[in-house]
Amino acid sequence: MRRDGALVLEDVPLAVVAERYGTPCYVYSRAALTHAWCELDALLAAHPHQICYAVKANSNLAVLGVLAALGSGFDIVSVGELERALRAGADPKRVVFAGVGKRHDELERALEVGVGCFNVESEPELERLDEVARAHGRRAPVALRINPDVDARTHPYIATGLASNKFGIPVSAADAAYRRASDCAGLEVTGIACHIGSQLLDVQPFADALARVLELVDRLASAGMRLEHIDMGGGLGIRYRDETPPTAADYARALLTGMSGRGERLLLEPGRSIVGNAGLLLTRVEYLKQGEDRSFLICDAAMNDLIRPALYSAWQDILEVAPIPGAPARRVEVVGPVCETGDFLGRERQLSAGPGELLAIASAGAYGFVMASNYNSRPRAAEVMVDGDAMHLVRERESLADLMRGERLLPGACGSATPVGSISL
Ligand SMILES: *Cc1c(COP(=O)(O)O)cnc(C)c1O
């Protein structure tokens, strides 16, 4: 939103955020986050349900804390995400533990804190979980993640419901896996899970996947295995450019239609659709470099801060924070300082900004900071959450000391902690 031409998030001018906390800086809106979660929750009110926000989309403690306070559950894929969720106030019973490669220690910790469900992705994982649970005198609540083999029609790197990828148990093997699971003394079979991909722009694949899952659920019931919940994963797309994703209402309607008349609780694991458009990346232009056939706006944010454009050729809108009235737009490539040709944030954009000016890269709340790295020894960005007219630093910018924390020179090497400016060779 703009006020007198300048971008504001809630009631905070982005220029003020940049001045206070520097750039690059991720900025999230508490109101947007809250709205997205509450809207979906309300739309599902007619059926017993639980939203388990997918922590991997944005795992900042403040984000998790806002959602936990609303009553959200969490979908986690590692013990690191589990500890974050707990620290943010999550109720462990509302946590589902997904992922194809859960380690022994991760299963132990999740059992110890009493997560609500383990979404198991293979028979070897079933066996391991059964063993761990029995060793601790526990029964682990289990859902099997089924691969319904539907085409999510999204980017191949984020399609997860096809027979050809590593996720889930194929429907054809599911009956046997359920029988196996129900014979395990350490397991209590409670549900079924699936997740067919991310950034879906159509509700039909969700409806198709649900229909396949329900067929299986009914078959299992007639064999005496009654499930209590159906977890349809995440994957609802958002608008980055000119896409027309289903609205939350379309999405909820499709799922509730499929579930109508049924008693199983519906679980959902949305990530991107909750946080994606609740955040942006703020960056400052360092240089305008005129190339032979194109110009480059070289920013202080780079692919290490936001990798989606480089990784998936993703398009995210780039806005001038305080455009100078009347300044002519030129066609530019928006790039960072990292030593990779693929280090771009946006290609062929019409922008008037020059050195020193601020840009906001929109729709960066999901799969932004969480995918950041220290490549080129760049400290990771600060994260800020605005709330009305208040702004809160929710993660400090990394320091140069943070960059080298835990590293060591070999014994006898002549490194030094000499302050910059007095380096001697
Ligand atoms: C990534 C993932 C999600 C979240 O996906 P979004 O597209 O961000 O909604 C949910 N469940 C599982 C199992 C996932 O791997």
Short mmCIF file of C-alpha atoms and ligand atoms in Angstrom, two decimals:
data_model
loop_
_atom_site.label_atom_id
_atom_site.label_comp_id
_atom_site.label_asym_id
_atom_site.label_seq_id
_atom_site.Cartn_x
_atom_site.Cartn_y
_atom_site.Cartn_z
CA MET A 1 0.00 0.00 0.00
CA ARG A 2 1.20 3.54 -0.70
CA ARG A 3 0.76 6.67 1.35
CA ASP A 4 1.75 9.92 -0.39
CA GLY A 5 3.48 7.77 -2.97
CA ALA A 6 5.64 5.91 -0.45
CA LEU A 7 5.17 2.22 0.40
CA VAL A 8 3.85 1.36 3.83
CA LEU A 9 3.21 -2.01 5.40
CA GLU A 10 0.31 -1.73 7.84
CA ASP A 11 1.05 1.75 9.24
CA VAL A 12 4.83 1.62 8.96
CA PRO A 13 6.64 3.31 6.07
CA LEU A 14 9.16 0.87 4.63
CA ALA A 15 11.76 3.63 4.41
CA VAL A 16 11.59 3.87 8.21
CA VAL A 17 12.17 0.12 8.55
CA ALA A 18 15.23 0.36 6.29
CA GLU A 19 16.58 3.33 8.19
CA ARG A 20 16.17 1.63 11.55
CA TYR A 21 17.29 -1.90 10.71
CA GLY A 22 19.28 -1.59 7.49
CA THR A 23 18.99 -3.64 4.31
CA PRO A 24 18.56 -6.30 3.09
CA CYS A 25 15.71 -6.91 5.47
CA TYR A 26 12.64 -9.14 5.42
CA VAL A 27 9.50 -7.40 6.62
CA TYR A 28 6.34 -9.26 7.64
CA SER A 29 2.86 -8.01 8.45
CA ARG A 30 1.24 -9.47 11.52
CA ALA A 31 -2.19 -8.42 10.27
CA ALA A 32 -1.75 -10.12 6.90
CA LEU A 33 -0.53 -13.31 8.52
CA THR A 34 -3.40 -13.31 10.98
CA HIS A 35 -5.96 -12.57 8.29
CA ALA A 36 -4.82 -15.44 6.06
CA TRP A 37 -4.92 -17.97 8.89
CA CYS A 38 -8.23 -16.81 10.37
CA GLU A 39 -9.93 -16.61 6.99
CA LEU A 40 -9.15 -20.24 6.18
CA ASP A 41 -10.02 -21.38 9.69
CA ALA A 42 -13.40 -19.67 9.51
CA LEU A 43 -14.15 -21.13 6.08
CA LEU A 44 -13.59 -24.62 7.46
CA ALA A 45 -15.79 -24.04 10.50
CA ALA A 46 -18.55 -26.36 9.27
CA HIS A 47 -16.34 -29.44 9.63
CA PRO A 48 -14.05 -30.59 12.46
CA HIS A 49 -10.61 -29.47 11.35
CA GLN A 50 -7.16 -28.32 12.36
CA ILE A 51 -4.84 -26.06 10.40
CA CYS A 52 -1.24 -27.20 10.86
CA TYR A 53 0.84 -24.37 9.39
CA ALA A 54 3.84 -25.72 7.44
CA VAL A 55 6.79 -24.38 9.38
CA LYS A 56 9.21 -24.77 6.49
CA ALA A 57 7.59 -21.87 4.60
CA ASN A 58 8.72 -19.38 7.24
CA SER A 59 10.03 -20.58 10.57
CA ASN A 60 10.74 -17.29 12.30
CA LEU A 61 9.74 -17.63 15.97
CA ALA A 62 7.60 -14.51 15.85
CA VAL A 63 5.64 -15.87 12.87
CA LEU A 64 5.12 -19.17 14.66
CA GLY A 65 4.20 -17.34 17.85
CA VAL A 66 1.48 -15.29 16.16
CA LEU A 67 0.00 -18.46 14.63
CA ALA A 68 0.29 -20.51 17.82
CA ALA A 69 -1.64 -17.83 19.67
CA LEU A 70 -4.43 -18.15 17.09
CA GLY A 71 -4.63 -21.88 17.84
CA SER A 72 -2.68 -23.11 14.87
CA GLY A 73 -1.07 -26.51 14.78
CA PHE A 74 2.20 -27.02 12.93
CA ASP A 75 3.52 -29.29 10.22
CA ILE A 76 7.20 -29.92 10.87
CA VAL A 77 9.87 -31.78 8.91
CA SER A 78 12.77 -31.83 11.36
CA VAL A 79 13.58 -31.72 15.04
CA GLY A 80 14.81 -28.17 14.45
CA GLU A 81 11.35 -27.14 13.34
CA LEU A 82 9.88 -29.02 16.29
CA GLU A 83 11.99 -27.08 18.78
CA ARG A 84 11.07 -23.82 17.08
CA ALA A 85 7.36 -24.62 17.25
CA LEU A 86 7.59 -25.58 20.92
CA ARG A 87 9.57 -22.46 21.72
CA ALA A 88 6.87 -20.40 20.00
CA GLY A 89 4.20 -21.92 22.23
CA ALA A 90 2.83 -24.69 20.02
CA ASP A 91 0.66 -27.38 21.56
CA PRO A 92 2.60 -30.59 20.71
CA LYS A 93 -0.70 -32.44 20.18
CA ARG A 94 -1.35 -30.15 17.25
CA VAL A 95 1.99 -30.92 15.63
CA VAL A 96 2.31 -33.34 12.72
CA PHE A 97 5.74 -34.63 11.82
CA ALA A 98 6.26 -35.10 8.06
CA GLY A 99 9.29 -35.82 5.90
CA VAL A 100 10.92 -38.79 4.16
CA GLY A 101 14.08 -39.05 6.24
CA LYS A 102 13.27 -38.80 9.94
CA ARG A 103 16.29 -39.77 12.03
CA HIS A 104 16.17 -41.99 15.11
CA ASP A 105 16.87 -39.08 17.46
CA GLU A 106 14.17 -36.99 15.76
CA LEU A 107 11.58 -39.71 16.26
CA GLU A 108 12.62 -40.04 19.92
CA ARG A 109 12.31 -36.34 20.62
CA ALA A 110 8.96 -36.08 18.86
CA LEU A 111 7.64 -39.03 20.85
CA GLU A 112 8.97 -37.58 24.07
CA VAL A 113 7.12 -34.29 23.61
CA GLY A 114 4.00 -36.10 22.36
CA VAL A 115 3.43 -34.84 18.83
CA GLY A 116 -0.09 -35.39 17.53
CA CYS A 117 0.84 -37.51 14.54
CA PHE A 118 3.76 -38.95 12.62
CA ASN A 119 3.16 -38.80 8.88
CA VAL A 120 5.09 -41.87 7.80
CA GLU A 121 6.36 -42.07 4.24
CA SER A 122 7.73 -45.62 3.89
CA GLU A 123 7.69 -49.11 5.40
CA PRO A 124 11.27 -48.84 6.70
CA GLU A 125 10.19 -45.69 8.53
CA LEU A 126 7.19 -47.56 10.00
CA GLU A 127 9.53 -50.20 11.36
CA ARG A 128 11.91 -47.68 12.83
CA LEU A 129 9.13 -45.72 14.48
CA ASP A 130 7.60 -48.91 15.89
CA GLU A 131 10.97 -49.88 17.38
CA VAL A 132 11.60 -46.47 18.91
CA ALA A 133 8.08 -46.31 20.37
CA ARG A 134 8.28 -49.80 21.89
CA ALA A 135 11.72 -49.06 23.36
CA HIS A 136 10.09 -46.15 25.18
CA GLY A 137 6.95 -48.02 26.14
CA ARG A 138 4.86 -45.75 23.94
CA ARG A 139 2.45 -46.01 21.05
CA ALA A 140 3.15 -43.53 18.30
CA PRO A 141 0.14 -42.00 16.52
CA VAL A 142 0.61 -42.61 12.82
CA ALA A 143 -0.81 -41.52 9.48
CA LEU A 144 0.59 -42.95 6.29
CA ARG A 145 1.46 -40.43 3.63
CA ILE A 146 -0.06 -41.68 0.44
CA ASN A 147 1.02 -40.63 -2.99
CA PRO A 148 -2.25 -40.29 -4.90
CA ASP A 149 -0.47 -39.94 -8.27
CA VAL A 150 -2.24 -36.78 -9.36
CA ASP A 151 -0.59 -34.09 -11.41
CA ALA A 152 -0.51 -30.84 -9.47
CA ARG A 153 0.43 -28.99 -12.69
CA THR A 154 3.02 -26.87 -10.92
CA HIS A 155 6.79 -26.41 -11.21
CA PRO A 156 8.44 -29.87 -11.41
CA TYR A 157 10.60 -29.13 -8.33
CA ILE A 158 7.52 -28.54 -6.20
CA ALA A 159 5.22 -31.26 -7.56
CA THR A 160 5.20 -34.03 -4.99
CA GLY A 161 2.16 -36.15 -5.77
CA LEU A 162 3.34 -37.98 -8.86
CA ALA A 163 4.37 -41.64 -8.83
CA SER A 164 7.83 -40.63 -10.03
CA ASN A 165 8.93 -38.66 -6.99
CA LYS A 166 10.33 -39.64 -3.62
CA PHE A 167 7.34 -38.72 -1.47
CA GLY A 168 4.73 -40.97 0.07
CA ILE A 169 3.54 -44.52 -0.36
CA PRO A 170 1.84 -45.39 -3.67
CA VAL A 171 -1.89 -46.09 -3.39
CA SER A 172 -1.23 -49.58 -4.77
CA ALA A 173 0.99 -50.37 -1.76
CA ALA A 174 -1.13 -48.55 0.80
CA ASP A 175 -3.46 -51.36 1.89
CA ALA A 176 -0.52 -53.60 2.71
CA ALA A 177 1.29 -50.80 4.52
CA TYR A 178 -1.80 -50.08 6.64
CA ARG A 179 -2.13 -53.77 7.54
CA ARG A 180 1.52 -53.78 8.46
CA ALA A 181 1.16 -50.67 10.60
CA SER A 182 -1.89 -51.94 12.43
CA ASP A 183 0.05 -55.07 13.42
CA CYS A 184 2.77 -53.01 15.12
CA ALA A 185 2.45 -52.85 18.90
CA GLY A 186 4.30 -49.52 18.97
CA LEU A 187 1.98 -47.80 16.52
CA GLU A 188 -1.53 -46.49 16.72
CA VAL A 189 -2.90 -45.88 13.24
CA THR A 190 -4.98 -42.72 13.38
CA GLY A 191 -5.05 -41.14 9.94
CA ILE A 192 -3.96 -40.70 6.39
CA ALA A 193 -1.95 -37.90 4.81
CA CYS A 194 -1.09 -36.59 1.40
CA HIS A 195 0.51 -33.49 -0.06
CA ILE A 196 0.56 -33.20 -3.82
CA GLY A 197 2.70 -30.14 -4.40
CA SER A 198 3.05 -26.44 -3.90
CA GLN A 199 1.79 -23.29 -5.62
CA LEU A 200 -1.26 -25.06 -7.09
CA LEU A 201 -3.41 -22.72 -9.15
CA ASP A 202 -6.41 -24.97 -9.54
CA VAL A 203 -8.63 -26.73 -6.97
CA GLN A 204 -9.23 -29.76 -9.18
CA PRO A 205 -6.03 -31.63 -8.21
CA PHE A 206 -6.96 -31.20 -4.52
CA ALA A 207 -10.43 -32.57 -5.20
CA ASP A 208 -8.99 -35.48 -7.22
CA ALA A 209 -6.45 -36.30 -4.52
CA LEU A 210 -9.13 -36.17 -1.83
CA ALA A 211 -11.36 -38.51 -3.86
CA ARG A 212 -8.52 -41.03 -4.19
CA VAL A 213 -7.70 -40.78 -0.52
CA LEU A 214 -11.36 -41.29 0.46
CA GLU A 215 -11.64 -44.37 -1.73
CA LEU A 216 -8.72 -45.84 0.16
CA VAL A 217 -10.13 -44.75 3.53
CA ASP A 218 -13.41 -46.51 2.75
CA ARG A 219 -11.61 -49.64 1.63
CA LEU A 220 -9.60 -49.66 4.85
CA ALA A 221 -12.76 -49.15 6.90
CA SER A 222 -14.38 -52.17 5.30
CA ALA A 223 -11.29 -54.13 6.30
CA GLY A 224 -11.80 -52.98 9.88
CA MET A 225 -9.31 -50.09 9.96
CA ARG A 226 -11.08 -46.89 10.83
CA LEU A 227 -9.18 -43.64 10.50
CA GLU A 228 -9.87 -40.55 12.57
CA HIS A 229 -8.33 -37.88 10.41
CA ILE A 230 -7.54 -36.99 6.84
CA ASP A 231 -4.60 -34.66 6.26
CA MET A 232 -4.69 -33.06 2.81
CA GLY A 233 -1.36 -31.26 3.15
CA GLY A 234 -0.68 -27.78 1.85
CA GLY A 235 -0.07 -26.43 -1.60
CA LEU A 236 -2.62 -23.69 -2.23
CA GLY A 237 -0.99 -21.19 -4.59
CA ILE A 238 -0.74 -17.43 -4.23
CA ARG A 239 -0.64 -14.58 -6.67
CA TYR A 240 2.89 -13.49 -7.53
CA ARG A 241 2.17 -11.83 -10.87
CA ASP A 242 -0.96 -12.45 -12.88
CA GLU A 243 -1.86 -15.93 -11.67
CA THR A 244 -5.41 -16.51 -10.53
CA PRO A 245 -5.07 -18.98 -7.66
CA PRO A 246 -8.22 -20.36 -6.10
CA THR A 247 -9.46 -18.20 -3.26
CA ALA A 248 -9.38 -19.63 0.24
CA ALA A 249 -13.15 -19.97 -0.13
CA ASP A 250 -12.85 -22.00 -3.37
CA TYR A 251 -10.28 -24.21 -1.73
CA ALA A 252 -12.27 -24.76 1.46
CA ARG A 253 -15.44 -25.42 -0.52
CA ALA A 254 -13.77 -28.10 -2.64
CA LEU A 255 -12.45 -29.87 0.43
CA LEU A 256 -15.62 -29.58 2.48
CA THR A 257 -17.69 -30.82 -0.46
CA GLY A 258 -15.48 -33.89 -0.61
CA MET A 259 -15.76 -34.40 3.14
CA SER A 260 -19.48 -33.79 3.45
CA GLY A 261 -21.30 -36.38 5.50
CA ARG A 262 -18.05 -37.86 6.78
CA GLY A 263 -16.84 -37.98 10.36
CA GLU A 264 -13.07 -37.80 9.93
CA ARG A 265 -11.37 -34.63 11.06
CA LEU A 266 -9.76 -32.63 8.25
CA LEU A 267 -6.18 -31.48 8.69
CA LEU A 268 -4.51 -28.99 6.37
CA GLU A 269 -0.87 -27.96 6.18
CA PRO A 270 -0.82 -24.63 4.35
CA GLY A 271 2.46 -22.74 4.26
CA ARG A 272 2.79 -20.40 1.30
CA SER A 273 -0.87 -19.33 1.33
CA ILE A 274 -0.55 -18.17 4.95
CA VAL A 275 2.75 -16.26 4.82
CA GLY A 276 3.68 -15.74 1.16
CA ASN A 277 1.96 -12.43 0.65
CA ALA A 278 2.45 -11.35 4.26
CA GLY A 279 6.11 -10.52 3.71
CA LEU A 280 8.54 -8.70 1.44
CA LEU A 281 12.26 -8.25 1.07
CA LEU A 282 13.57 -4.73 1.37
CA THR A 283 16.79 -3.94 -0.49
CA ARG A 284 18.79 -0.87 -1.42
CA VAL A 285 20.21 -0.18 -4.87
CA GLU A 286 24.01 0.07 -4.77
CA TYR A 287 24.80 0.74 -8.42
CA LEU A 288 23.24 1.31 -11.78
CA LYS A 289 25.53 -0.38 -14.29
CA GLN A 290 24.96 0.33 -17.96
CA GLY A 291 25.77 -2.74 -20.00
CA GLU A 292 25.97 -2.85 -23.77
CA ASP A 293 22.49 -4.07 -24.41
CA ARG A 294 20.94 -3.82 -20.94
CA SER A 295 21.29 -2.06 -17.62
CA PHE A 296 21.71 -3.65 -14.23
CA LEU A 297 20.37 -2.41 -10.94
CA ILE A 298 22.80 -3.98 -8.50
CA CYS A 299 21.17 -4.32 -5.08
CA ASP A 300 22.41 -5.26 -1.62
CA ALA A 301 20.11 -8.31 -1.58
CA ALA A 302 21.06 -11.35 -3.64
CA MET A 303 20.23 -14.94 -4.41
CA ASN A 304 21.63 -15.97 -1.03
CA ASP A 305 18.86 -13.88 0.57
CA LEU A 306 16.06 -14.86 -1.82
CA ILE A 307 16.73 -17.82 -4.07
CA ARG A 308 13.34 -18.34 -5.69
CA PRO A 309 14.06 -16.27 -8.83
CA ALA A 310 17.38 -18.07 -9.37
CA LEU A 311 16.13 -21.54 -8.43
CA TYR A 312 12.72 -21.71 -10.08
CA SER A 313 12.85 -18.69 -12.39
CA ALA A 314 10.16 -17.39 -10.08
CA TRP A 315 8.71 -13.95 -10.80
CA GLN A 316 8.18 -11.62 -7.84
CA ASP A 317 7.02 -8.07 -8.18
CA ILE A 318 9.61 -5.38 -7.48
CA LEU A 319 8.30 -2.07 -6.21
CA GLU A 320 9.97 1.26 -5.67
CA VAL A 321 9.60 2.23 -2.04
CA ALA A 322 9.67 5.99 -2.60
CA PRO A 323 9.72 6.71 -6.31
CA ILE A 324 10.84 10.15 -7.32
CA PRO A 325 7.88 11.75 -9.15
CA GLY A 326 8.54 12.13 -12.84
CA ALA A 327 11.72 10.02 -12.87
CA PRO A 328 11.75 8.06 -16.13
CA ALA A 329 11.53 4.27 -15.93
CA ARG A 330 14.15 2.23 -17.76
CA ARG A 331 14.35 -1.43 -18.49
CA VAL A 332 16.68 -3.09 -16.00
CA GLU A 333 17.86 -6.43 -14.72
CA VAL A 334 17.63 -6.41 -10.92
CA VAL A 335 20.59 -8.38 -9.60
CA GLY A 336 22.65 -8.91 -6.46
CA PRO A 337 26.40 -8.89 -5.81
CA VAL A 338 26.84 -12.69 -5.73
CA CYS A 339 29.32 -14.22 -8.16
CA GLU A 340 26.81 -16.19 -10.22
CA THR A 341 25.18 -15.23 -13.50
CA GLY A 342 21.96 -16.67 -12.10
CA ASP A 343 22.00 -14.15 -9.27
CA PHE A 344 19.01 -12.14 -10.28
CA LEU A 345 15.98 -10.96 -8.33
CA GLY A 346 14.02 -9.81 -11.35
CA ARG A 347 14.56 -9.60 -15.08
CA GLU A 348 13.46 -7.02 -17.59
CA ARG A 349 11.73 -4.72 -15.14
CA GLN A 350 10.70 -1.14 -15.79
CA LEU A 351 12.04 0.85 -12.85
CA SER A 352 13.20 4.39 -12.31
CA ALA A 353 15.13 3.74 -9.08
CA GLY A 354 18.81 4.60 -8.97
CA PRO A 355 21.65 4.19 -6.49
CA GLY A 356 20.66 4.70 -2.86
CA GLU A 357 16.98 4.08 -3.48
CA LEU A 358 14.97 1.31 -1.87
CA LEU A 359 13.16 -1.55 -3.57
CA ALA A 360 10.64 -3.95 -2.08
CA ILE A 361 10.52 -7.45 -3.51
CA ALA A 362 6.94 -8.52 -2.97
CA SER A 363 5.48 -11.91 -1.97
CA ALA A 364 8.64 -12.92 -0.14
CA GLY A 365 7.08 -14.16 3.11
CA ALA A 366 7.25 -17.84 2.13
CA TYR A 367 10.36 -19.74 1.07
CA GLY A 368 12.35 -16.52 1.41
CA PHE A 369 14.46 -16.17 4.53
CA VAL A 370 14.20 -19.90 5.29
CA MET A 371 16.09 -20.70 2.08
CA ALA A 372 18.74 -18.02 2.67
CA SER A 373 22.38 -19.06 2.86
CA ASN A 374 25.72 -17.49 3.66
CA TYR A 375 27.04 -18.00 0.13
CA ASN A 376 29.80 -15.49 -0.66
CA SER A 377 30.13 -15.06 3.13
CA ARG A 378 27.15 -12.79 3.24
CA PRO A 379 25.53 -12.50 6.66
CA ARG A 380 21.84 -13.34 6.55
CA ALA A 381 19.35 -10.49 6.53
CA ALA A 382 17.45 -9.07 9.46
CA GLU A 383 13.74 -9.91 9.87
CA VAL A 384 11.19 -7.41 11.12
CA MET A 385 7.50 -7.76 11.88
CA VAL A 386 5.22 -4.77 11.72
CA ASP A 387 2.07 -4.64 13.79
CA GLY A 388 -0.10 -1.58 13.29
CA ASP A 389 2.27 1.35 13.69
CA ALA A 390 4.83 -0.70 15.64
CA MET A 391 7.80 -2.55 14.25
CA HIS A 392 9.66 -5.36 15.96
CA LEU A 393 13.05 -6.77 15.11
CA VAL A 394 12.31 -10.51 15.12
CA ARG A 395 15.73 -11.66 13.98
CA GLU A 396 18.92 -9.68 14.15
CA ARG A 397 21.03 -9.32 11.07
CA GLU A 398 23.90 -11.79 11.27
CA SER A 399 27.27 -10.32 12.18
CA LEU A 400 30.67 -11.16 10.72
CA ALA A 401 31.41 -13.02 13.95
CA ASP A 402 28.24 -15.11 13.37
CA LEU A 403 29.62 -16.02 9.95
CA MET A 404 32.71 -17.66 11.39
CA ARG A 405 31.17 -19.07 14.55
CA GLY A 406 32.33 -22.61 15.17
CA GLU A 407 35.05 -22.58 12.51
CA ARG A 408 38.65 -23.24 13.42
CA LEU A 409 42.05 -22.80 11.85
CA LEU A 410 44.34 -25.81 11.91
CA PRO A 411 46.71 -25.93 14.90
CA GLY A 412 49.82 -23.85 14.25
CA ALA A 413 48.25 -21.83 11.46
CA CYS A 414 49.00 -18.15 11.73
CA GLY A 415 45.53 -16.67 11.67
CA SER A 416 44.74 -13.73 13.83
CA ALA A 417 41.86 -11.81 15.18
CA THR A 418 43.55 -8.63 14.04
CA PRO A 419 40.97 -5.93 13.57
CA VAL A 420 40.33 -4.84 10.04
CA GLY A 421 42.67 -1.95 9.19
CA SER A 422 45.77 -3.39 10.80
CA ILE A 423 46.15 -6.64 8.89
CA SER A 424 49.79 -7.68 8.51
CA LEU A 425 50.95 -10.46 6.25
C1 LIG B 1 5.91 -28.07 1.84
C2 LIG B 1 4.84 -28.83 2.48
C3 LIG B 1 3.67 -28.18 2.90
C4 LIG B 1 3.39 -26.73 2.65
O1 LIG B 1 3.25 -26.44 1.29
P1 LIG B 1 2.75 -25.00 0.80
O2 LIG B 1 2.80 -25.10 -0.67
O3 LIG B 1 3.72 -24.00 1.33
O4 LIG B 1 1.39 -24.78 1.33
C5 LIG B 1 2.74 -28.94 3.56
N1 LIG B 1 2.91 -30.25 3.79
C6 LIG B 1 4.03 -30.92 3.40
C7 LIG B 1 4.16 -32.35 3.69
C8 LIG B 1 5.02 -30.23 2.72
O5 LIG B 1 6.11 -30.88 2.32
#
